[in-house]
Coordinates of C-alpha atoms in Angstrom, one line a residue:
Chain A
M701 CA -36.3 16.9 1.8
T702 CA -34.7 19.9 0.4
K703 CA -36.0 20.8 -3.1
D704 CA -37.3 19.2 -6.3
E705 CA -34.4 19.8 -8.7
I706 CA -30.6 20.1 -8.5
K707 CA -27.9 20.8 -11.0
I708 CA -24.6 19.2 -10.1
F709 CA -21.0 19.0 -11.3
C710 CA -19.8 15.3 -11.7
P711 CA -16.0 15.2 -11.8
A712 CA -13.8 13.2 -14.1
T713 CA -11.6 10.8 -12.2
I714 CA -8.2 9.2 -12.7
A715 CA -8.2 5.5 -11.7
N716 CA -5.3 3.1 -11.1
I717 CA -2.6 5.8 -10.6
S718 CA 0.3 3.7 -11.7
C719 CA 1.0 1.1 -8.9
G720 CA -2.6 1.3 -7.6
F721 CA -4.1 -0.8 -10.4
D722 CA -7.8 -1.5 -9.8
V723 CA -7.8 0.1 -6.3
L724 CA -6.7 3.7 -6.4
G725 CA -8.5 6.7 -7.8
L726 CA -8.7 10.5 -7.5
A727 CA -11.2 13.2 -8.5
L728 CA -10.5 16.1 -10.8
G729 CA -11.9 19.6 -10.3
T730 CA -11.7 21.2 -13.7
V731 CA -13.3 18.7 -15.9
G732 CA -16.7 16.9 -15.4
D733 CA -20.2 16.5 -16.6
V734 CA -23.2 18.6 -15.6
M735 CA -26.3 16.8 -14.6
V736 CA -29.8 18.0 -13.6
I737 CA -31.8 15.6 -11.4
R738 CA -35.5 16.4 -10.7
R739 CA -38.4 14.6 -9.2
G740 CA -40.5 13.1 -11.9
N741 CA -44.2 12.3 -12.2
S742 CA -43.8 8.6 -13.1
P743 CA -41.9 5.8 -11.2
G744 CA -38.3 5.0 -12.1
I745 CA -35.7 6.9 -14.0
R746 CA -36.4 8.9 -17.1
I747 CA -33.5 10.4 -19.1
T748 CA -35.0 13.6 -20.5
R749 CA -32.1 15.2 -22.2
I750 CA -28.5 14.4 -23.2
T751 CA -26.1 16.9 -24.7
G752 CA -22.5 16.6 -25.8
Q753 CA -22.5 13.0 -26.7
E754 CA -24.5 10.2 -28.5
I755 CA -25.5 7.9 -25.7
P756 CA -28.8 5.9 -25.2
M757 CA -31.8 7.8 -23.8
D758 CA -33.3 4.5 -22.7
A759 CA -32.7 4.3 -19.0
D760 CA -32.1 0.5 -19.2
K761 CA -29.2 1.1 -21.6
N762 CA -27.8 4.2 -19.9
V763 CA -25.3 3.9 -17.1
A764 CA -27.0 6.7 -15.2
G765 CA -30.4 5.1 -15.7
V766 CA -29.1 1.7 -14.5
A767 CA -27.4 3.1 -11.4
G768 CA -30.4 5.2 -10.5
M769 CA -32.8 2.3 -10.9
A770 CA -30.5 0.1 -8.7
M771 CA -30.8 2.8 -6.0
L772 CA -34.6 3.2 -6.2
K773 CA -35.0 -0.6 -6.1
E774 CA -32.8 -1.0 -3.0
L775 CA -34.7 1.9 -1.3
E776 CA -38.0 0.4 -2.4
Y777 CA -38.8 4.0 -3.5
Q778 CA -42.1 4.2 -5.5
G779 CA -41.5 7.6 -7.1
G780 CA -39.3 8.6 -10.0
F781 CA -36.7 11.1 -11.2
E782 CA -35.9 12.8 -14.4
V783 CA -32.3 13.1 -15.5
E784 CA -30.5 15.5 -17.8
I785 CA -26.9 14.6 -18.7
H786 CA -24.7 17.2 -20.2
K787 CA -21.5 15.3 -21.1
K788 CA -18.2 17.1 -21.1
I789 CA -16.2 14.0 -20.4
K790 CA -15.8 12.1 -23.6
A791 CA -16.7 8.4 -23.6
G792 CA -13.7 6.1 -23.7
S793 CA -11.3 8.8 -22.6
G794 CA -10.1 6.9 -19.6
I795 CA -11.0 9.6 -17.1
G796 CA -14.2 8.1 -15.8
S797 CA -16.9 9.3 -18.2
S798 CA -19.4 6.5 -17.3
A799 CA -18.5 6.8 -13.6
A800 CA -19.4 10.5 -13.6
S801 CA -22.9 9.8 -15.0
A802 CA -23.4 6.8 -12.7
S803 CA -22.2 8.7 -9.6
G804 CA -24.0 11.9 -10.4
V805 CA -27.4 10.4 -10.7
V806 CA -27.3 8.5 -7.4
W807 CA -25.7 11.4 -5.5
G808 CA -28.3 13.8 -6.9
I809 CA -31.2 11.5 -6.0
N810 CA -29.8 11.0 -2.5
H811 CA -29.6 14.7 -2.1
L812 CA -33.2 15.2 -3.2
L813 CA -34.3 12.5 -0.8
G814 CA -32.6 14.1 2.2
N815 CA -29.4 11.9 2.1
P816 CA -30.8 8.6 3.3
C817 CA -27.8 6.7 1.9
S818 CA -24.1 6.6 2.9
E819 CA -21.4 7.3 0.5
E820 CA -20.5 3.6 0.5
Q821 CA -24.1 2.7 -0.5
L822 CA -24.0 5.3 -3.3
V823 CA -20.8 3.7 -4.6
R824 CA -22.5 0.3 -4.7
F825 CA -25.4 1.7 -6.7
A826 CA -23.1 3.6 -9.1
M827 CA -21.1 0.4 -9.6
E828 CA -24.2 -1.1 -11.3
G829 CA -23.8 1.6 -14.0
E830 CA -20.1 0.8 -14.4
K831 CA -21.1 -2.8 -14.8
L832 CA -23.2 -1.8 -17.8
A833 CA -20.4 0.3 -19.2
S834 CA -17.5 -2.1 -19.0
G835 CA -18.8 -5.5 -18.0
T836 CA -17.3 -5.4 -14.4
P837 CA -18.8 -3.5 -11.5
H838 CA -15.5 -1.7 -10.6
A839 CA -15.4 1.1 -8.0
D840 CA -12.1 2.8 -8.7
N841 CA -13.7 5.7 -10.6
V842 CA -17.1 6.0 -8.8
A843 CA -15.5 6.0 -5.3
P844 CA -13.4 9.2 -5.8
A845 CA -16.3 10.9 -7.7
I846 CA -18.6 10.3 -4.7
Y847 CA -16.1 10.6 -1.8
G848 CA -13.9 13.2 -3.4
G849 CA -10.2 13.4 -3.1
I850 CA -8.1 10.2 -3.3
T851 CA -9.7 6.8 -2.5
L852 CA -8.5 3.3 -2.2
V853 CA -10.9 0.4 -2.8
R854 CA -9.6 -2.2 -0.4
S855 CA -12.2 -4.7 -1.5
S856 CA -15.1 -4.5 -4.0
D857 CA -17.1 -7.3 -2.5
P858 CA -17.8 -6.6 0.2
L859 CA -17.2 -3.0 -0.7
D860 CA -14.6 -1.2 1.5
V861 CA -13.6 2.3 0.4
V862 CA -10.7 4.0 2.2
R863 CA -10.1 7.8 2.1
I864 CA -6.5 8.6 1.4
H865 CA -5.1 12.0 2.4
A866 CA -4.6 14.4 -0.6
P867 CA -1.7 16.8 -0.2
A868 CA -2.8 20.4 -0.9
E869 CA 0.0 21.0 -3.5
L870 CA -0.7 17.9 -5.5
F871 CA -1.9 18.7 -9.0
A872 CA -2.8 16.5 -12.0
S873 CA -2.1 17.1 -15.6
V874 CA -4.1 15.0 -18.2
V875 CA -3.8 14.7 -21.9
H876 CA -6.5 12.8 -23.8
P877 CA -5.4 11.7 -27.3
Q878 CA -8.5 11.4 -29.5
I879 CA -8.2 7.6 -30.1
E880 CA -10.6 5.1 -28.8
I881 CA -9.7 2.2 -26.5
K882 CA -12.6 0.3 -24.8
T883 CA -12.2 -0.6 -21.2
S884 CA -13.3 -4.1 -21.9
D885 CA -10.7 -4.5 -24.7
S886 CA -7.9 -3.0 -22.6
R887 CA -8.6 -5.5 -19.9
K888 CA -8.5 -8.4 -22.3
I889 CA -4.8 -7.7 -23.2
L890 CA -3.7 -8.1 -19.6
R891 CA -2.1 -11.3 -18.4
T892 CA -4.1 -13.1 -15.8
S893 CA -1.0 -14.0 -13.8
I894 CA 2.1 -12.1 -12.7
S895 CA 5.4 -13.0 -11.2
L896 CA 5.6 -12.9 -7.4
A897 CA 8.6 -10.6 -7.8
D898 CA 6.5 -8.1 -9.8
G899 CA 3.7 -8.3 -7.3
I900 CA 6.1 -7.5 -4.4
R901 CA 7.4 -4.5 -6.4
Q902 CA 3.9 -3.3 -7.0
W903 CA 2.7 -3.5 -3.4
G904 CA 6.0 -2.1 -2.2
N905 CA 5.3 0.9 -4.4
L906 CA 1.7 1.2 -3.5
G907 CA 2.4 1.1 0.2
A908 CA 5.1 3.7 -0.2
L909 CA 2.7 5.9 -2.3
I910 CA 0.0 5.8 0.4
A911 CA 2.7 6.7 3.0
G912 CA 3.9 9.5 0.7
L913 CA 0.4 10.9 0.4
F914 CA -0.2 10.9 4.2
R915 CA 3.2 12.3 4.9
E916 CA 2.9 14.9 2.1
D917 CA 6.4 13.6 1.0
Y918 CA 6.3 14.6 -2.7
D919 CA 9.7 12.9 -3.5
L920 CA 8.4 9.7 -2.1
I921 CA 5.2 10.0 -4.1
G922 CA 7.3 10.5 -7.2
R923 CA 9.5 7.5 -6.5
S924 CA 6.5 5.3 -5.9
L925 CA 4.6 6.2 -9.1
E926 CA 5.8 3.0 -10.8
D927 CA 3.9 0.3 -12.5
H928 CA 5.7 -2.7 -13.9
I929 CA 2.7 -4.8 -14.4
V930 CA 0.0 -3.1 -16.4
E931 CA 1.6 0.0 -17.9
P932 CA 4.2 -1.9 -20.1
I933 CA 1.3 -3.8 -21.8
R934 CA -1.4 -1.1 -22.0
S935 CA 1.0 1.6 -23.1
I936 CA 1.5 -0.2 -26.4
L937 CA -2.0 0.9 -27.4
I938 CA -1.2 4.6 -26.8
P939 CA 0.8 6.3 -29.5
G940 CA 3.7 8.3 -28.1
F941 CA 3.3 7.1 -24.5
D942 CA 6.9 6.7 -23.7
E943 CA 7.9 10.0 -25.2
I944 CA 5.0 11.8 -23.4
K945 CA 6.1 10.2 -20.1
R946 CA 9.7 11.3 -20.6
A947 CA 8.5 14.8 -21.5
A948 CA 6.3 15.0 -18.3
I949 CA 9.2 13.9 -16.0
A950 CA 11.6 16.3 -17.8
A951 CA 9.2 19.1 -17.2
G952 CA 9.2 18.4 -13.5
A953 CA 6.3 15.9 -12.9
L954 CA 6.6 13.6 -9.9
G955 CA 5.3 10.7 -12.0
C956 CA 3.3 9.8 -15.1
G957 CA 1.1 6.9 -16.2
I958 CA -2.0 5.8 -17.9
S959 CA -5.3 7.1 -16.6
G960 CA -7.7 4.3 -16.0
S961 CA -7.5 2.0 -19.1
G962 CA -6.3 4.9 -21.3
P963 CA -5.9 6.4 -23.7
S964 CA -5.6 9.5 -21.4
I965 CA -2.3 9.9 -19.7
F966 CA -1.9 11.6 -16.4
A967 CA 1.0 13.2 -14.5
L968 CA 1.1 14.3 -10.9
S969 CA 3.1 17.4 -9.9
K970 CA 3.9 19.5 -6.9
G971 CA 2.3 22.9 -7.5
R972 CA 0.0 24.3 -10.2
E973 CA 2.8 26.0 -12.1
T974 CA 4.7 22.8 -12.6
A975 CA 1.5 21.0 -13.6
V976 CA 0.8 23.5 -16.3
K977 CA 4.3 23.2 -17.7
V978 CA 4.0 19.4 -17.6
S979 CA 0.7 19.5 -19.5
E980 CA 2.2 21.7 -22.1
S981 CA 5.2 19.3 -22.6
M982 CA 2.9 16.3 -22.9
S983 CA 0.7 18.2 -25.3
R984 CA 3.7 19.2 -27.5
V985 CA 4.5 15.5 -28.0
L986 CA 1.0 14.7 -29.2
T987 CA 1.0 17.8 -31.5
G988 CA 4.3 16.6 -32.8
I989 CA 2.8 13.3 -34.0
D990 CA -0.4 15.1 -35.2
L991 CA -2.7 13.6 -32.7
E992 CA -5.7 15.7 -31.7
H993 CA -6.0 15.8 -27.9
D994 CA -7.5 17.7 -24.9
T995 CA -5.4 18.8 -22.0
Y996 CA -6.5 19.4 -18.4
V997 CA -4.8 20.7 -15.3
S998 CA -6.5 20.3 -11.9
E999 CA -6.0 20.3 -8.2
I1000 CA -7.2 17.1 -6.4
N1001 CA -11.0 17.8 -6.0
T1002 CA -11.5 16.9 -2.4
Q1003 CA -15.2 17.6 -2.5
G1004 CA -16.1 15.3 -5.4
I1005 CA -19.6 15.9 -6.8
R1006 CA -20.8 19.4 -6.0
I1007 CA -24.1 21.3 -6.3
I1008 CA -24.1 24.1 -9.0
S1009 CA -27.6 25.2 -8.3
Chain B
M1312 CA 33.8 9.9 19.0
T1313 CA 32.0 9.1 22.2
K1314 CA 33.5 6.1 23.9
D1315 CA 35.2 2.8 23.3
E1316 CA 32.5 0.3 24.2
I1317 CA 28.7 0.1 24.2
K1318 CA 26.2 -2.5 25.3
I1319 CA 23.0 -2.4 23.2
F1320 CA 19.6 -4.0 22.9
C1321 CA 18.9 -5.4 19.4
P1322 CA 15.2 -6.0 19.0
A1323 CA 13.4 -8.9 17.5
T1324 CA 11.3 -7.9 14.5
I1325 CA 8.2 -9.1 12.7
A1326 CA 8.6 -9.1 9.0
N1327 CA 5.9 -9.4 6.3
I1328 CA 2.9 -8.6 8.5
S1329 CA 0.3 -10.4 6.4
C1330 CA -0.3 -8.4 3.2
G1331 CA 3.1 -6.8 3.4
F1332 CA 5.1 -9.8 2.2
D1333 CA 8.8 -8.9 1.7
V1334 CA 8.2 -5.2 2.3
L1335 CA 6.8 -4.5 5.8
G1336 CA 8.4 -5.0 9.2
L1337 CA 8.1 -3.8 12.8
A1338 CA 10.4 -3.8 15.8
L1339 CA 9.5 -5.4 19.2
G1340 CA 10.4 -3.9 22.5
T1341 CA 10.4 -6.9 24.9
V1342 CA 12.5 -9.4 23.1
G1343 CA 15.9 -8.9 21.6
D1344 CA 19.6 -9.8 21.8
V1345 CA 22.2 -8.0 23.9
M1346 CA 25.4 -7.1 22.1
V1347 CA 28.6 -5.5 23.3
I1348 CA 30.7 -3.7 20.7
R1349 CA 34.2 -2.3 21.6
R1350 CA 37.1 -0.9 19.7
G1351 CA 39.7 -3.7 19.1
N1352 CA 43.4 -3.8 18.7
S1353 CA 43.5 -5.5 15.4
P1354 CA 41.8 -4.6 12.1
G1355 CA 38.4 -6.1 11.2
I1356 CA 35.7 -7.7 13.3
R1357 CA 36.5 -10.3 16.0
I1358 CA 33.7 -12.2 17.7
T1359 CA 35.0 -12.6 21.3
R1360 CA 32.0 -14.1 23.0
I1361 CA 28.7 -15.7 22.2
T1362 CA 26.1 -16.8 24.7
G1363 CA 22.7 -18.4 24.4
Q1364 CA 23.2 -20.1 21.1
E1365 CA 25.6 -22.2 19.1
I1366 CA 26.7 -20.0 16.2
P1367 CA 30.1 -19.6 14.5
M1368 CA 32.7 -17.4 16.2
D1369 CA 34.5 -17.1 12.9
A1370 CA 33.6 -13.6 11.7
D1371 CA 33.4 -14.8 8.1
K1372 CA 30.7 -17.2 9.0
N1373 CA 28.8 -15.1 11.5
V1374 CA 26.1 -12.7 10.3
A1375 CA 27.3 -9.9 12.6
G1376 CA 30.9 -10.5 11.4
V1377 CA 29.9 -10.3 7.8
A1378 CA 27.8 -7.2 8.3
G1379 CA 30.5 -5.4 10.3
M1380 CA 33.1 -6.2 7.8
A1381 CA 31.0 -4.9 4.9
M1382 CA 30.7 -1.7 6.8
L1383 CA 34.4 -1.3 7.6
K1384 CA 35.2 -2.1 4.0
E1385 CA 32.8 0.6 2.7
L1386 CA 34.2 3.2 5.2
E1387 CA 37.8 2.1 4.3
Y1388 CA 38.3 2.0 8.1
Q1389 CA 41.6 0.6 9.1
G1390 CA 40.9 -0.3 12.8
G1391 CA 38.8 -3.1 14.2
F1392 CA 36.0 -4.0 16.7
E1393 CA 35.3 -6.8 19.1
V1394 CA 31.8 -8.1 19.3
E1395 CA 30.0 -10.0 22.1
I1396 CA 26.7 -11.5 21.1
H1397 CA 24.3 -12.6 23.8
K1398 CA 21.5 -14.3 21.9
K1399 CA 18.0 -14.2 23.4
I1400 CA 16.2 -14.6 20.0
K1401 CA 16.3 -18.2 18.9
A1402 CA 17.7 -18.9 15.5
G1403 CA 15.0 -19.9 13.0
S1404 CA 12.2 -18.5 15.1
G1405 CA 10.9 -16.1 12.4
I1406 CA 11.3 -13.0 14.5
G1407 CA 14.6 -11.7 13.0
S1408 CA 17.3 -13.5 15.0
S1409 CA 20.0 -13.0 12.3
A1410 CA 18.7 -9.5 11.6
A1411 CA 19.2 -8.5 15.2
S1412 CA 22.9 -9.5 15.2
A1413 CA 23.5 -8.0 11.8
S1414 CA 21.8 -4.7 12.7
G1415 CA 23.3 -4.5 16.1
V1416 CA 26.9 -4.7 15.0
V1417 CA 26.7 -2.0 12.4
W1418 CA 24.6 0.3 14.6
G1419 CA 27.1 -0.1 17.5
I1420 CA 30.1 0.5 15.3
N1421 CA 28.4 3.6 13.8
H1422 CA 27.8 4.9 17.3
L1423 CA 31.4 4.3 18.4
L1424 CA 32.6 6.1 15.2
G1425 CA 30.4 9.2 15.9
N1426 CA 27.6 8.2 13.5
P1427 CA 29.2 8.8 10.1
C1428 CA 26.5 6.6 8.4
S1429 CA 22.8 7.2 7.7
E1430 CA 20.2 4.6 8.8
E1431 CA 19.8 3.6 5.2
Q1432 CA 23.5 2.9 4.9
L1433 CA 23.4 0.8 8.1
V1434 CA 20.5 -1.2 6.6
R1435 CA 22.6 -1.9 3.5
F1436 CA 25.5 -3.2 5.6
A1437 CA 23.2 -5.3 7.8
M1438 CA 21.7 -6.8 4.6
E1439 CA 25.0 -8.4 3.9
G1440 CA 24.6 -10.4 7.1
E1441 CA 21.1 -11.4 6.1
K1442 CA 22.5 -12.6 2.8
L1443 CA 24.8 -15.0 4.7
A1444 CA 21.9 -16.2 6.9
S1445 CA 19.3 -16.8 4.2
G1446 CA 20.8 -16.5 0.8
T1447 CA 19.0 -13.2 -0.1
P1448 CA 20.0 -9.8 1.1
H1449 CA 16.5 -8.8 2.4
A1450 CA 15.8 -5.7 4.4
D1451 CA 12.4 -6.3 5.9
N1452 CA 13.8 -7.3 9.4
V1453 CA 17.0 -5.2 9.5
A1454 CA 15.1 -2.0 8.5
P1455 CA 12.7 -1.9 11.5
A1456 CA 15.6 -3.0 13.8
I1457 CA 17.6 0.0 12.7
Y1458 CA 14.9 2.6 12.1
G1459 CA 12.6 1.4 14.9
G1460 CA 8.8 1.3 14.6
I1461 CA 7.2 0.1 11.4
T1462 CA 9.1 0.3 8.1
L1463 CA 8.3 -0.4 4.5
V1464 CA 11.0 -1.4 2.1
R1465 CA 9.8 0.2 -1.2
S1466 CA 12.8 -1.2 -3.0
S1467 CA 15.8 -3.3 -2.0
D1468 CA 18.0 -2.2 -4.9
P1469 CA 18.4 0.7 -4.8
L1470 CA 17.4 0.6 -1.2
D1471 CA 14.4 2.8 -0.3
V1472 CA 13.1 2.5 3.3
V1473 CA 9.9 4.3 4.3
R1474 CA 8.9 5.0 7.9
I1475 CA 5.3 4.1 8.6
H1476 CA 3.4 5.7 11.5
A1477 CA 3.0 3.3 14.4
P1478 CA -0.2 4.0 16.4
A1479 CA 0.5 4.2 20.1
E1480 CA -2.1 1.6 21.2
L1481 CA -0.9 -1.0 18.7
F1482 CA 0.5 -4.1 20.5
A1483 CA 2.0 -7.3 19.1
S1484 CA 1.6 -10.8 20.6
V1485 CA 3.9 -13.5 19.4
V1486 CA 4.1 -17.2 19.9
H1487 CA 7.1 -19.2 18.9
P1488 CA 6.5 -22.9 18.6
Q1489 CA 9.7 -24.8 19.0
I1490 CA 10.0 -26.3 15.6
E1491 CA 12.5 -25.4 12.9
I1492 CA 11.7 -23.9 9.5
K1493 CA 14.6 -22.4 7.6
T1494 CA 14.0 -19.1 5.7
S1495 CA 15.5 -20.6 2.6
D1496 CA 13.3 -23.7 2.8
S1497 CA 10.2 -21.6 3.4
R1498 CA 10.9 -19.5 0.4
K1499 CA 11.3 -22.5 -1.8
I1500 CA 7.7 -23.7 -1.3
L1501 CA 6.3 -20.4 -2.6
R1502 CA 5.0 -20.2 -6.1
T1503 CA 6.9 -17.9 -8.4
S1504 CA 3.8 -16.6 -10.0
I1505 CA 0.5 -15.4 -8.6
S1506 CA -2.9 -14.5 -10.2
L1507 CA -3.4 -10.9 -11.1
A1508 CA -6.6 -11.0 -9.0
D1509 CA -4.7 -12.1 -5.9
G1510 CA -2.1 -9.4 -6.5
I1511 CA -4.8 -6.8 -6.7
R1512 CA -6.3 -8.1 -3.4
Q1513 CA -2.9 -8.0 -1.8
W1514 CA -2.0 -4.4 -2.8
G1515 CA -5.5 -3.3 -2.0
N1516 CA -5.0 -4.7 1.5
L1517 CA -1.5 -3.3 1.9
G1518 CA -2.5 0.2 0.8
A1519 CA -5.4 0.1 3.2
L1520 CA -3.1 -1.2 6.0
I1521 CA -0.7 1.7 5.5
A1522 CA -3.7 4.2 5.5
G1523 CA -5.1 2.5 8.7
L1524 CA -1.7 2.9 10.4
F1525 CA -1.4 6.6 9.5
R1526 CA -5.0 7.3 10.4
E1527 CA -4.8 5.2 13.6
D1528 CA -7.9 3.4 12.4
Y1529 CA -7.7 0.1 14.2
D1530 CA -10.7 -1.4 12.5
L1531 CA -9.2 -0.7 9.1
I1532 CA -5.9 -2.2 10.2
G1533 CA -7.8 -5.3 11.2
R1534 CA -9.7 -5.6 8.0
S1535 CA -6.5 -5.1 6.0
L1536 CA -4.4 -7.8 7.8
E1537 CA -5.1 -10.4 5.1
D1538 CA -2.7 -12.5 3.0
H1539 CA -4.2 -14.7 0.4
I1540 CA -0.8 -15.4 -1.3
V1541 CA 1.8 -16.6 1.1
E1542 CA 0.0 -17.5 4.3
P1543 CA -2.1 -20.3 2.8
I1544 CA 1.1 -22.0 1.7
R1545 CA 3.5 -21.4 4.5
S1546 CA 0.9 -22.0 7.3
I1547 CA 0.8 -25.7 6.2
L1548 CA 4.3 -26.0 7.9
I1549 CA 3.1 -24.6 11.2
P1550 CA 1.1 -27.1 13.4
G1551 CA -2.1 -25.6 14.7
F1552 CA -1.8 -22.4 12.7
D1553 CA -5.5 -22.1 11.7
E1554 CA -6.7 -22.8 15.2
I1555 CA -4.2 -20.4 16.7
K1556 CA -5.4 -17.7 14.3
R1557 CA -9.0 -18.3 15.2
A1558 CA -8.2 -18.2 18.9
A1559 CA -6.3 -14.9 18.5
I1560 CA -9.2 -13.3 16.6
A1561 CA -11.7 -14.7 19.1
A1562 CA -9.7 -13.1 21.9
G1563 CA -10.0 -9.7 20.3
A1564 CA -6.9 -9.5 18.0
L1565 CA -7.2 -7.1 15.0
G1566 CA -5.4 -9.7 12.8
C1567 CA -3.0 -12.6 13.0
G1568 CA -0.5 -14.1 10.6
I1569 CA 2.9 -15.7 10.2
S1570 CA 5.9 -13.7 11.5
G1571 CA 8.6 -13.6 8.8
S1572 CA 8.9 -17.1 7.3
G1573 CA 7.6 -18.6 10.6
P1574 CA 7.2 -20.7 12.6
S1575 CA 6.4 -17.8 14.9
I1576 CA 2.9 -16.4 14.7
F1577 CA 2.0 -12.8 15.5
A1578 CA -1.2 -11.0 16.2
L1579 CA -1.8 -7.3 16.4
S1580 CA -4.2 -5.8 19.0
K1581 CA -5.4 -2.5 20.2
G1582 CA -4.2 -2.1 23.8
R1583 CA -1.9 -4.1 25.9
E1584 CA -4.6 -5.8 27.9
T1585 CA -6.1 -7.3 24.7
A1586 CA -2.7 -8.3 23.4
V1587 CA -2.0 -10.2 26.7
K1588 CA -5.4 -12.1 26.4
V1589 CA -4.6 -12.8 22.7
S1590 CA -1.1 -14.3 23.6
E1591 CA -2.7 -16.4 26.3
S1592 CA -5.3 -17.8 23.8
M1593 CA -2.7 -18.5 21.2
S1594 CA -0.5 -20.2 23.8
R1595 CA -3.3 -22.4 25.0
V1596 CA -3.7 -23.9 21.5
L1597 CA -0.1 -24.8 21.4
T1598 CA -0.2 -26.3 24.9
G1599 CA -3.2 -28.3 23.8
I1600 CA -1.2 -30.0 21.1
D1601 CA 1.8 -30.4 23.4
L1602 CA 4.0 -28.0 21.4
E1603 CA 6.6 -26.2 23.5
H1604 CA 6.7 -22.5 22.8
D1605 CA 7.7 -19.0 23.9
T1606 CA 5.2 -16.1 24.0
Y1607 CA 5.9 -12.4 23.9
V1608 CA 3.7 -9.3 24.2
S1609 CA 5.2 -6.0 23.1
E1610 CA 4.4 -2.4 22.2
I1611 CA 5.8 -1.3 18.8
N1612 CA 9.4 -0.4 19.6
T1613 CA 9.6 3.0 17.9
Q1614 CA 13.3 3.5 19.0
G1615 CA 14.7 0.3 17.5
I1616 CA 18.2 -0.6 18.7
R1617 CA 18.9 1.2 22.0
I1618 CA 21.9 1.7 24.3
I1619 CA 21.9 -0.2 27.6
S1620 CA 25.2 1.1 28.8

């Protein structure tokens, strides 16, 4: 047992990554929440402070509270923890706001308890928070937040998380247009069946993307960042999507798609310099249609959650 | 230009590999056709000798003839070649019989011409032979025959073949029950649409399989060798399939599935010794139901087609 309180950085994450719908995710390094986890005097999880966002303080209604309680229950732990959440990731942005809170609390508790749980266990606890947030216990954001880098969720039940190599020169650009799309809504518009031909195209691209990442073959990564199944439908909900994508590719991005269930749009590039240009080009399109937005540029955060103090 | 005649080994291949339907393939080292390609006196392709199988001598009706002519046409080559085909791979076995002939002829001609064509070009020519054989110009057998090792066809049109790392201790066991299933028939029984959930499961497995191959993580390879889309349907056509699969896994195989469109069944194992045991177990099941069959055990043939003399 190390100490009684830690302050941690809980990264934003990009899930899906074009052809990796529902399985792939990566952690960002430059945008994330800050959380403080400390041992409490009463059993269970108590949310003591939230800044940056209007979310429930009641632990039963808060993704961090629910994830933390799932962990304490599984560990049959009698004590409790206090949690401060300083939100920097906007809710509904599509870059894993709920996942950051859910992952941070279980990672922080695990650290304070002397790391009794594996990363895979932590993902399972954090998924309970995701279930509260979106109705389904998906792992594609919490896995990269906890493992760091790029992860593939081979299976959610039983959980099987696979680490994917993250090439050092791979950078992400993200624009977050200030419109709201709920994950649950954006799932509803998806068809429940797809053509076998589209399926083959998707797994051909995903297999090639994984190979491109391991081989650090940036051209192959670019050719594989295609999604003919979800993007054509979900992009309808995002003003300017097609133009933003064209602008990203024209500025040198390897590929561009919807982050999670949107509305954030991500692009991947080789090198920070290109990624900055790409984010500027994407941003210009949104400015052109008078849509307020945030922009981020980040390396792939191979560490995931990290201790600030 | 090197010489006027070569004799080559053209490997059998396993296409699909469970979750890699229509995209993945690998080359075998211990079973394959022998072909002799020599410069001829008249333009075009002339099949001068075929042993081991009753297939058309007429170049227009022979997959090797068609593939070779597609190549000569593209190269605008005025001369011609004579081709001998000594079939060891039975037609309709599901281990790439037509692909071996189609790949061998274009690889051999390329060699005799001083290698003017890339491997990708050769795959395109060989696909014309596959089109004659099965109605669709698929690349999942000809790509591993020509590239060697394990290949992923990201896209057939435009063609994009990706080399996948083949772990050194990975071995294939194959049993070929002597029943006939035509590729064209076995495609017809497939549904043209699949559920999104099954699609996600398939690309999750394929992504994990590719990661497992690059990381030489044999357990992960084993967990990922699943196919919930095609195998449940096609396996109905193969007597004893479920029992053979159970026997392979019980004998230590990482995974087991249908080779190509069947009826051959493959298993992958770590180490030759296990692969031999696995092939014996699979064979015993077929013997038990009085079904004549061939069995093969092979390393992954990373060279592909090779010169015998």
